[in-house]
Each structure stands twice: as C-alpha cells, then as structure tokens.
Amino acid sequence: MTDNKTCGSDPPSPDPSTNDALAPHAEGVHPGASANAAEMREANAAAQAVAHASGILLKELHELGELGEVYALFDRVWRPDPTRPPITREFLRVLALTGNYVVGAYRHGELVGAAVGLLGAPVGRTLHSHLVAVDPSARGQHIGLALKLHQRASAIKRGIEAITWTFDPLQRRNAAFNITRLGARVVEYLPNFYGPLDDGINGTDDSDRLLVCWPVGLSALPDTESIAERDCVIALDRGDDGGPKIGDTDARLLLAAVPLDIEALRGHSPAMAGAWRKALREVLGGLLAEGAHVSGFDRAGWYLIERTGQ
C-alpha cells in the first residue's frame, strides 16, 4: 500500500467486465499510450462477462437525448434539491465531446445505470470517476460492477494507470464494494468535501468522503479473509444504543465500525447519524492523517486500519 497522499501501483486486485466498443475518442487522447494486448483482452473479457450476466448493454453516450436520460437517472437516485443537481445535461455534453467518460447501461432499451468520469492529473495517467448510479429498480444485479469494469477496460485502452473516486465512508455497502470487491486503496480522508448536499442519500450533514485509488493493472480478486479473525483492538464500536463508541486508538491493528444502514439512520435519527460521521472523522480521519492505512473492510461493517512502524 502506498502512503496516504499518493495513488500508485501494486495494490490488491479486482475482477473485470463489459460489452460494447470502448471510448471512441480514446485512441486520439494519448497517442503514445500502448496498452498491453493480453491485459486489454483480459479486461474486455471480464467486463463482457459481467455485463452479459447482468443482461445489459454498455455504450458511450454523446447525444442530448441520451444525456438527458442520464440526468434523469441521477435525479431519481440522489433526489437532490432541484436547484443543485449532481450534474447537468449540458456539462455531460461537454464531457462527452472532450473525450471524457460518459457511459450508460441499458436493459431492453431502458437506461438502468450510468457512470461519468473526468481525465485527471497527472495528465494521461488518471481517470477520476465522478458519478456512478444504478436505478433503484435494478440494484443487486451487478450493474455497478459492470460499469466499474468497463471503466477499467476503457482506462487500459487509453494507457491510463489508475482510476480514482470518492465515496461516503459511512456507506457500508460502498466500502465493501470499493475496498473488498474491487481492491481500491484508501488514499485520504476528506472532511465535508462537497459541503452540505441536502439530498435523499446524504441528508443535511457534512459530506465527508474517502478518496480511493484503483490501479487498473489488476486481474485477481483481493484477499477477502474475514478481518474478524485478526488480532485487533476496537477503536470505534457500535454502542448499545446504536451510536458510536470510541475506544483505544493506539494499537497497531485497529477496527473502526460503521452503522449497518447509514441512509436509514439519516432518515429516522439525523442526530445519531451526525454523531457517527463525527466519530469516524475523528478515528479514521485522524489515523490516516497520522500515516496509518486502511488494509481491509469486513462486510459486517468494519474498517481494518494498520499503523506502520509499530
């Protein structure tokens, strides 16, 4: 694992997938990039397999009508203040025109998922995945995995080395997917990254995020050994009332819990949800700032954090 401020190579490993032609503009973006042919075939095949199993077609989007469907999908998923949409149709149009990543997942001609990414710095080496969403009616069908694997195959074709994105560290399912399923590495804790969002997912609390990095040259799944079997000290636990309980943070191997369903908690107990956000910021954010790193996430809702040099 690299230090907490960099996005390097040599991480754990994911699984790949998707189906139609990748990035029409990609070949002109980085004329010097030459993807490894075997790696490209593996990435495409893995993406194809998951997309096929999910019964979807993945395609790059450019037309205003298609981009309007993406805007509508994001609106259904995030349920934002109408004056503050996650992204506009017009900006999607610009991103598509300039060779960035705008892809939709279709089932029987209906858009059921979409992903938007921007080429980042270092130029030609990083893609930042800004938004990924699956329609509520199509969740649990591996469409999100198909979109991420399509991103990976597209990045390899462009000669890009890594994909970055942010996610809410309190979202247990997202943490398990990003860290355990894909093998993305936590780079940094970002307090209140977007400011208050006031939407159907984030509520009105601060928008803390974890920045993660996913090197694309991966082929195997990461080690999914249950971290409950490790000799760890609990730095953040779930109290008897369901709220956070901060413990010892000085050990070398530490566990930090998250709520089992933060979205539901934000709905019925915003004060407790806010307490969880503050506690995780203090424990996980504080440890990362000191140089510790996240080396795993148990699907039961625990971050495994390791101090170095102890």
Short mmCIF file of C-alpha atoms in Angstrom, two decimals:
data_model
loop_
_atom_site.label_atom_id
_atom_site.label_comp_id
_atom_site.label_asym_id
_atom_site.label_seq_id
_atom_site.Cartn_x
_atom_site.Cartn_y
_atom_site.Cartn_z
CA MET A 1 0.00 0.00 0.00
CA THR A 2 1.25 3.48 -0.85
CA ASP A 3 1.29 6.39 1.56
CA ASN A 4 -1.95 8.26 2.23
CA LYS A 5 -1.29 11.08 -0.23
CA THR A 6 -0.42 9.16 -3.39
CA CYS A 7 -2.14 6.98 -5.95
CA GLY A 8 0.43 4.41 -7.02
CA SER A 9 0.57 0.91 -8.38
CA ASP A 10 0.97 -2.54 -6.78
CA PRO A 11 -2.33 -2.85 -4.86
CA PRO A 12 -4.63 -5.75 -4.07
CA SER A 13 -6.72 -6.92 -7.02
CA PRO A 14 -10.19 -6.81 -8.60
CA ASP A 15 -12.27 -8.72 -11.07
CA PRO A 16 -13.13 -7.23 -14.57
CA SER A 17 -16.21 -6.80 -17.13
CA THR A 18 -18.45 -5.12 -20.01
CA ASN A 19 -19.55 -5.14 -23.62
CA ASP A 20 -19.58 -2.65 -26.46
CA ALA A 21 -16.70 -0.75 -28.09
CA LEU A 22 -14.69 1.39 -25.71
CA ALA A 23 -14.16 5.14 -25.84
CA PRO A 24 -14.45 6.30 -29.47
CA HIS A 25 -12.22 9.29 -28.69
CA ALA A 26 -9.75 7.38 -26.57
CA GLU A 27 -7.27 6.45 -29.26
CA GLY A 28 -6.67 10.11 -30.06
CA VAL A 29 -6.27 11.21 -26.46
CA HIS A 30 -2.88 9.69 -25.71
CA PRO A 31 -1.08 8.89 -28.98
CA GLY A 32 1.91 7.48 -27.09
CA ALA A 33 -0.08 5.04 -24.95
CA SER A 34 0.23 1.37 -25.87
CA ALA A 35 -1.93 -0.95 -23.77
CA ASN A 36 -0.66 -4.43 -23.10
CA ALA A 37 -2.62 -6.65 -25.51
CA ALA A 38 -3.09 -9.52 -23.07
CA GLU A 39 -4.21 -7.16 -20.30
CA MET A 40 -6.62 -5.47 -22.70
CA ARG A 41 -8.14 -8.80 -23.73
CA GLU A 42 -8.50 -9.87 -20.10
CA ALA A 43 -10.14 -6.58 -19.10
CA ASN A 44 -12.57 -6.69 -22.02
CA ALA A 45 -13.46 -10.34 -21.43
CA ALA A 46 -14.10 -9.79 -17.73
CA ALA A 47 -16.23 -6.75 -18.45
CA GLN A 48 -18.16 -8.60 -21.13
CA ALA A 49 -18.85 -11.49 -18.77
CA VAL A 50 -20.41 -9.35 -16.03
CA ALA A 51 -22.40 -7.21 -18.47
CA HIS A 52 -23.74 -10.32 -20.18
CA ALA A 53 -24.67 -11.94 -16.85
CA SER A 54 -26.46 -8.71 -15.84
CA GLY A 55 -28.35 -8.62 -19.13
CA ILE A 56 -27.16 -5.13 -20.03
CA LEU A 57 -25.54 -3.31 -22.93
CA LEU A 58 -22.92 -0.68 -22.08
CA LYS A 59 -22.37 2.17 -24.51
CA GLU A 60 -20.65 5.54 -24.64
CA LEU A 61 -23.13 8.40 -24.73
CA HIS A 62 -22.93 11.63 -26.75
CA GLU A 63 -26.41 12.73 -27.85
CA LEU A 64 -28.51 15.21 -25.88
CA GLY A 65 -31.42 12.77 -25.58
CA GLU A 66 -29.17 10.09 -24.05
CA LEU A 67 -27.53 12.59 -21.73
CA GLY A 68 -30.94 13.81 -20.63
CA GLU A 69 -31.71 10.22 -19.58
CA VAL A 70 -28.52 10.18 -17.51
CA TYR A 71 -29.52 13.45 -15.84
CA ALA A 72 -32.95 11.99 -15.03
CA LEU A 73 -31.37 8.80 -13.62
CA PHE A 74 -29.07 10.77 -11.32
CA ASP A 75 -32.08 12.82 -10.19
CA ARG A 76 -34.00 9.63 -9.28
CA VAL A 77 -31.05 8.18 -7.37
CA TRP A 78 -29.88 11.23 -5.39
CA ARG A 79 -33.23 13.11 -5.11
CA PRO A 80 -31.39 16.46 -4.82
CA ASP A 81 -32.63 19.98 -4.29
CA PRO A 82 -33.85 20.88 -7.84
CA THR A 83 -31.56 23.90 -7.84
CA ARG A 84 -28.47 21.74 -7.09
CA PRO A 85 -28.38 18.69 -9.41
CA PRO A 86 -25.29 16.43 -9.21
CA ILE A 87 -24.52 17.33 -12.83
CA THR A 88 -26.31 19.00 -15.74
CA ARG A 89 -27.13 17.65 -19.18
CA GLU A 90 -25.09 20.46 -20.75
CA PHE A 91 -21.97 19.62 -18.76
CA LEU A 92 -22.39 15.94 -19.65
CA ARG A 93 -22.44 17.04 -23.29
CA VAL A 94 -19.13 18.88 -22.86
CA LEU A 95 -17.54 15.91 -21.08
CA ALA A 96 -18.59 13.55 -23.87
CA LEU A 97 -17.35 15.91 -26.57
CA THR A 98 -13.92 16.30 -24.97
CA GLY A 99 -13.19 12.57 -24.70
CA ASN A 100 -14.06 12.05 -21.06
CA TYR A 101 -16.01 9.04 -19.78
CA VAL A 102 -19.82 9.09 -20.08
CA VAL A 103 -21.31 5.59 -20.28
CA GLY A 104 -24.82 4.19 -19.91
CA ALA A 105 -26.04 0.70 -19.04
CA TYR A 106 -29.16 -0.32 -20.98
CA ARG A 107 -31.54 -3.20 -20.49
CA HIS A 108 -34.20 -3.70 -23.17
CA GLY A 109 -33.54 -0.16 -24.38
CA GLU A 110 -34.04 1.42 -20.94
CA LEU A 111 -31.22 3.22 -19.12
CA VAL A 112 -30.65 1.43 -15.77
CA GLY A 113 -27.18 2.69 -14.87
CA ALA A 114 -24.61 5.32 -15.80
CA ALA A 115 -21.08 6.41 -14.98
CA VAL A 116 -19.27 9.71 -15.54
CA GLY A 117 -15.51 10.21 -15.29
CA LEU A 118 -13.05 13.01 -15.99
CA LEU A 119 -9.46 12.76 -17.16
CA GLY A 120 -7.33 13.91 -14.25
CA ALA A 121 -3.79 14.73 -13.21
CA PRO A 122 -1.18 13.51 -13.87
CA VAL A 123 -2.38 14.13 -17.43
CA GLY A 124 -2.81 10.89 -19.33
CA ARG A 125 -2.33 8.71 -16.24
CA THR A 126 -5.51 9.08 -14.15
CA LEU A 127 -9.27 8.93 -14.69
CA HIS A 128 -11.44 10.34 -11.88
CA SER A 129 -14.78 8.56 -11.66
CA HIS A 130 -17.11 11.34 -10.51
CA LEU A 131 -20.58 9.74 -10.56
CA VAL A 132 -21.84 6.15 -10.80
CA ALA A 133 -25.51 5.30 -10.29
CA VAL A 134 -27.86 2.36 -10.76
CA ASP A 135 -31.62 2.78 -10.92
CA PRO A 136 -33.24 1.66 -7.64
CA SER A 137 -35.31 -0.90 -9.57
CA ALA A 138 -32.15 -2.61 -10.89
CA ARG A 139 -29.92 -2.79 -7.81
CA GLY A 140 -28.34 -6.02 -6.65
CA GLN A 141 -27.79 -7.21 -10.24
CA HIS A 142 -24.05 -6.39 -10.59
CA ILE A 143 -24.67 -3.40 -12.89
CA GLY A 144 -22.37 -1.22 -10.76
CA LEU A 145 -19.62 -3.84 -11.09
CA ALA A 146 -20.12 -3.95 -14.86
CA LEU A 147 -19.76 -0.15 -15.05
CA LYS A 148 -16.57 -0.15 -12.97
CA LEU A 149 -15.03 -2.93 -15.05
CA HIS A 150 -15.95 -1.06 -18.23
CA GLN A 151 -14.14 1.96 -16.78
CA ARG A 152 -11.12 -0.24 -16.14
CA ALA A 153 -11.07 -1.62 -19.69
CA SER A 154 -11.51 1.88 -21.12
CA ALA A 155 -8.66 3.18 -18.95
CA ILE A 156 -6.32 0.39 -20.05
CA LYS A 157 -7.10 1.16 -23.69
CA ARG A 158 -6.20 4.82 -23.13
CA GLY A 159 -2.93 3.96 -21.37
CA ILE A 160 -4.30 5.28 -18.06
CA GLU A 161 -2.72 3.76 -14.95
CA ALA A 162 -5.32 4.35 -12.22
CA ILE A 163 -8.92 5.33 -11.53
CA THR A 164 -9.77 7.47 -8.52
CA TRP A 165 -13.09 8.32 -6.91
CA THR A 166 -14.60 9.39 -3.60
CA PHE A 167 -17.30 7.72 -1.51
CA ASP A 168 -19.08 8.25 1.79
CA PRO A 169 -17.03 6.29 4.39
CA LEU A 170 -20.21 5.59 6.39
CA GLN A 171 -21.80 3.68 3.49
CA ARG A 172 -21.12 0.06 4.45
CA ARG A 173 -22.08 -1.48 1.08
CA ASN A 174 -19.99 1.03 -0.87
CA ALA A 175 -16.96 0.49 1.36
CA ALA A 176 -17.24 -3.30 0.95
CA PHE A 177 -17.61 -2.97 -2.83
CA ASN A 178 -14.78 -0.48 -3.31
CA ILE A 179 -12.21 -1.90 -0.88
CA THR A 180 -13.04 -5.62 -0.67
CA ARG A 181 -14.60 -6.37 -4.06
CA LEU A 182 -12.50 -4.12 -6.30
CA GLY A 183 -9.34 -3.75 -4.23
CA ALA A 184 -9.25 0.06 -4.34
CA ARG A 185 -6.91 1.67 -1.80
CA VAL A 186 -7.84 4.43 0.55
CA VAL A 187 -5.69 7.48 -0.16
CA GLU A 188 -7.10 10.24 2.07
CA TYR A 189 -9.98 11.23 4.37
CA LEU A 190 -11.66 14.40 3.05
CA PRO A 191 -13.84 16.19 5.65
CA ASN A 192 -17.00 17.87 4.31
CA PHE A 193 -15.66 17.51 0.76
CA TYR A 194 -18.73 18.84 -1.11
CA GLY A 195 -20.21 20.90 1.72
CA PRO A 196 -23.81 20.13 2.78
CA LEU A 197 -25.59 18.36 -0.11
CA ASP A 198 -29.14 18.15 1.27
CA ASP A 199 -30.31 15.28 -0.91
CA GLY A 200 -32.10 11.98 -0.44
CA ILE A 201 -28.90 9.99 0.21
CA ASN A 202 -26.66 12.36 2.15
CA GLY A 203 -29.22 14.29 4.17
CA THR A 204 -28.13 17.67 5.54
CA ASP A 205 -24.98 16.60 7.42
CA ASP A 206 -21.39 17.25 6.31
CA SER A 207 -20.30 15.33 3.21
CA ASP A 208 -17.14 13.56 4.44
CA ARG A 209 -15.54 11.34 1.79
CA LEU A 210 -12.75 8.82 1.35
CA LEU A 211 -10.59 9.27 -1.72
CA VAL A 212 -9.60 5.90 -3.20
CA CYS A 213 -7.26 4.81 -5.97
CA TRP A 214 -7.75 1.73 -8.14
CA PRO A 215 -4.70 0.82 -10.26
CA VAL A 216 -6.07 -0.73 -13.44
CA GLY A 217 -3.37 -3.39 -13.91
CA LEU A 218 -5.18 -5.87 -11.68
CA SER A 219 -6.55 -9.28 -12.57
CA ALA A 220 -7.29 -11.27 -9.40
CA LEU A 221 -9.66 -10.53 -6.55
CA PRO A 222 -8.12 -9.11 -3.36
CA ASP A 223 -7.80 -11.23 -0.25
CA THR A 224 -11.25 -11.32 1.37
CA GLU A 225 -10.18 -13.04 4.61
CA SER A 226 -12.55 -12.03 7.41
CA ILE A 227 -10.79 -9.39 9.45
CA ALA A 228 -12.81 -10.53 12.47
CA GLU A 229 -10.22 -13.31 12.76
CA ARG A 230 -7.35 -10.84 13.12
CA ASP A 231 -5.93 -9.82 16.50
CA CYS A 232 -7.29 -6.28 16.52
CA VAL A 233 -8.24 -3.59 19.01
CA ILE A 234 -11.60 -1.87 18.52
CA ALA A 235 -11.05 1.85 18.02
CA LEU A 236 -14.67 2.62 17.10
CA ASP A 237 -17.54 0.35 18.11
CA ARG A 238 -21.34 0.29 17.93
CA GLY A 239 -22.75 1.16 21.35
CA ASP A 240 -25.78 -0.47 22.96
CA ASP A 241 -27.95 2.44 21.78
CA GLY A 242 -26.73 2.06 18.17
CA GLY A 243 -24.49 5.10 18.38
CA PRO A 244 -20.70 5.31 18.05
CA LYS A 245 -18.40 4.38 20.91
CA ILE A 246 -14.75 5.45 20.61
CA GLY A 247 -12.16 3.15 22.20
CA ASP A 248 -8.39 2.70 22.14
CA THR A 249 -6.72 4.12 19.03
CA ASP A 250 -3.08 3.43 19.97
CA ALA A 251 -2.70 -0.23 18.88
CA ARG A 252 -1.04 -1.36 15.65
CA LEU A 253 -4.10 -3.21 14.26
CA LEU A 254 -7.40 -1.41 14.76
CA LEU A 255 -11.04 -1.85 13.82
CA ALA A 256 -13.46 1.00 13.17
CA ALA A 257 -17.17 0.22 12.79
CA VAL A 258 -19.78 1.96 10.66
CA PRO A 259 -23.58 1.79 11.01
CA LEU A 260 -25.23 -1.09 9.21
CA ASP A 261 -27.51 1.30 7.25
CA ILE A 262 -26.48 4.96 7.39
CA GLU A 263 -29.19 6.04 4.91
CA ALA A 264 -31.96 4.67 7.13
CA LEU A 265 -30.28 6.22 10.17
CA ARG A 266 -30.18 9.62 8.48
CA GLY A 267 -33.90 9.28 7.85
CA HIS A 268 -35.08 8.40 11.36
CA SER A 269 -32.27 9.74 13.55
CA PRO A 270 -30.22 12.51 11.89
CA ALA A 271 -28.56 13.42 15.20
CA MET A 272 -27.18 9.90 15.66
CA ALA A 273 -26.09 9.79 12.00
CA GLY A 274 -24.21 13.04 12.60
CA ALA A 275 -22.59 11.57 15.69
CA TRP A 276 -21.35 8.63 13.60
CA ARG A 277 -19.92 10.97 10.99
CA LYS A 278 -18.04 12.97 13.66
CA ALA A 279 -16.73 9.83 15.36
CA LEU A 280 -15.49 8.23 12.13
CA ARG A 281 -13.87 11.51 11.10
CA GLU A 282 -12.06 11.60 14.46
CA VAL A 283 -10.96 7.96 14.43
CA LEU A 284 -10.44 7.01 10.78
CA GLY A 285 -9.61 10.51 9.58
CA GLY A 286 -7.24 11.07 12.47
CA LEU A 287 -5.42 7.77 11.99
CA LEU A 288 -5.00 8.31 8.25
CA ALA A 289 -3.63 11.80 8.89
CA GLU A 290 -1.05 10.24 11.23
CA GLY A 291 0.14 7.88 8.49
CA ALA A 292 -1.90 4.74 9.20
CA HIS A 293 -3.60 2.99 6.28
CA VAL A 294 -6.75 1.00 5.60
CA SER A 295 -5.82 -2.57 4.73
CA GLY A 296 -9.29 -4.10 4.53
CA PHE A 297 -13.01 -3.82 5.12
CA ASP A 298 -15.17 -6.56 6.58
CA ARG A 299 -18.64 -6.79 5.02
CA ALA A 300 -20.11 -6.81 8.53
CA GLY A 301 -19.11 -3.14 8.65
CA TRP A 302 -15.54 -2.80 9.99
CA TYR A 303 -12.52 -0.94 8.59
CA LEU A 304 -9.20 -2.66 9.33
CA ILE A 305 -6.59 0.05 9.98
CA GLU A 306 -2.87 -0.58 10.39
CA ARG A 307 -0.27 1.68 11.87
CA THR A 308 3.13 1.42 10.22
CA GLY A 309 6.40 1.24 12.12
CA GLN A 310 4.95 -0.43 15.21
#
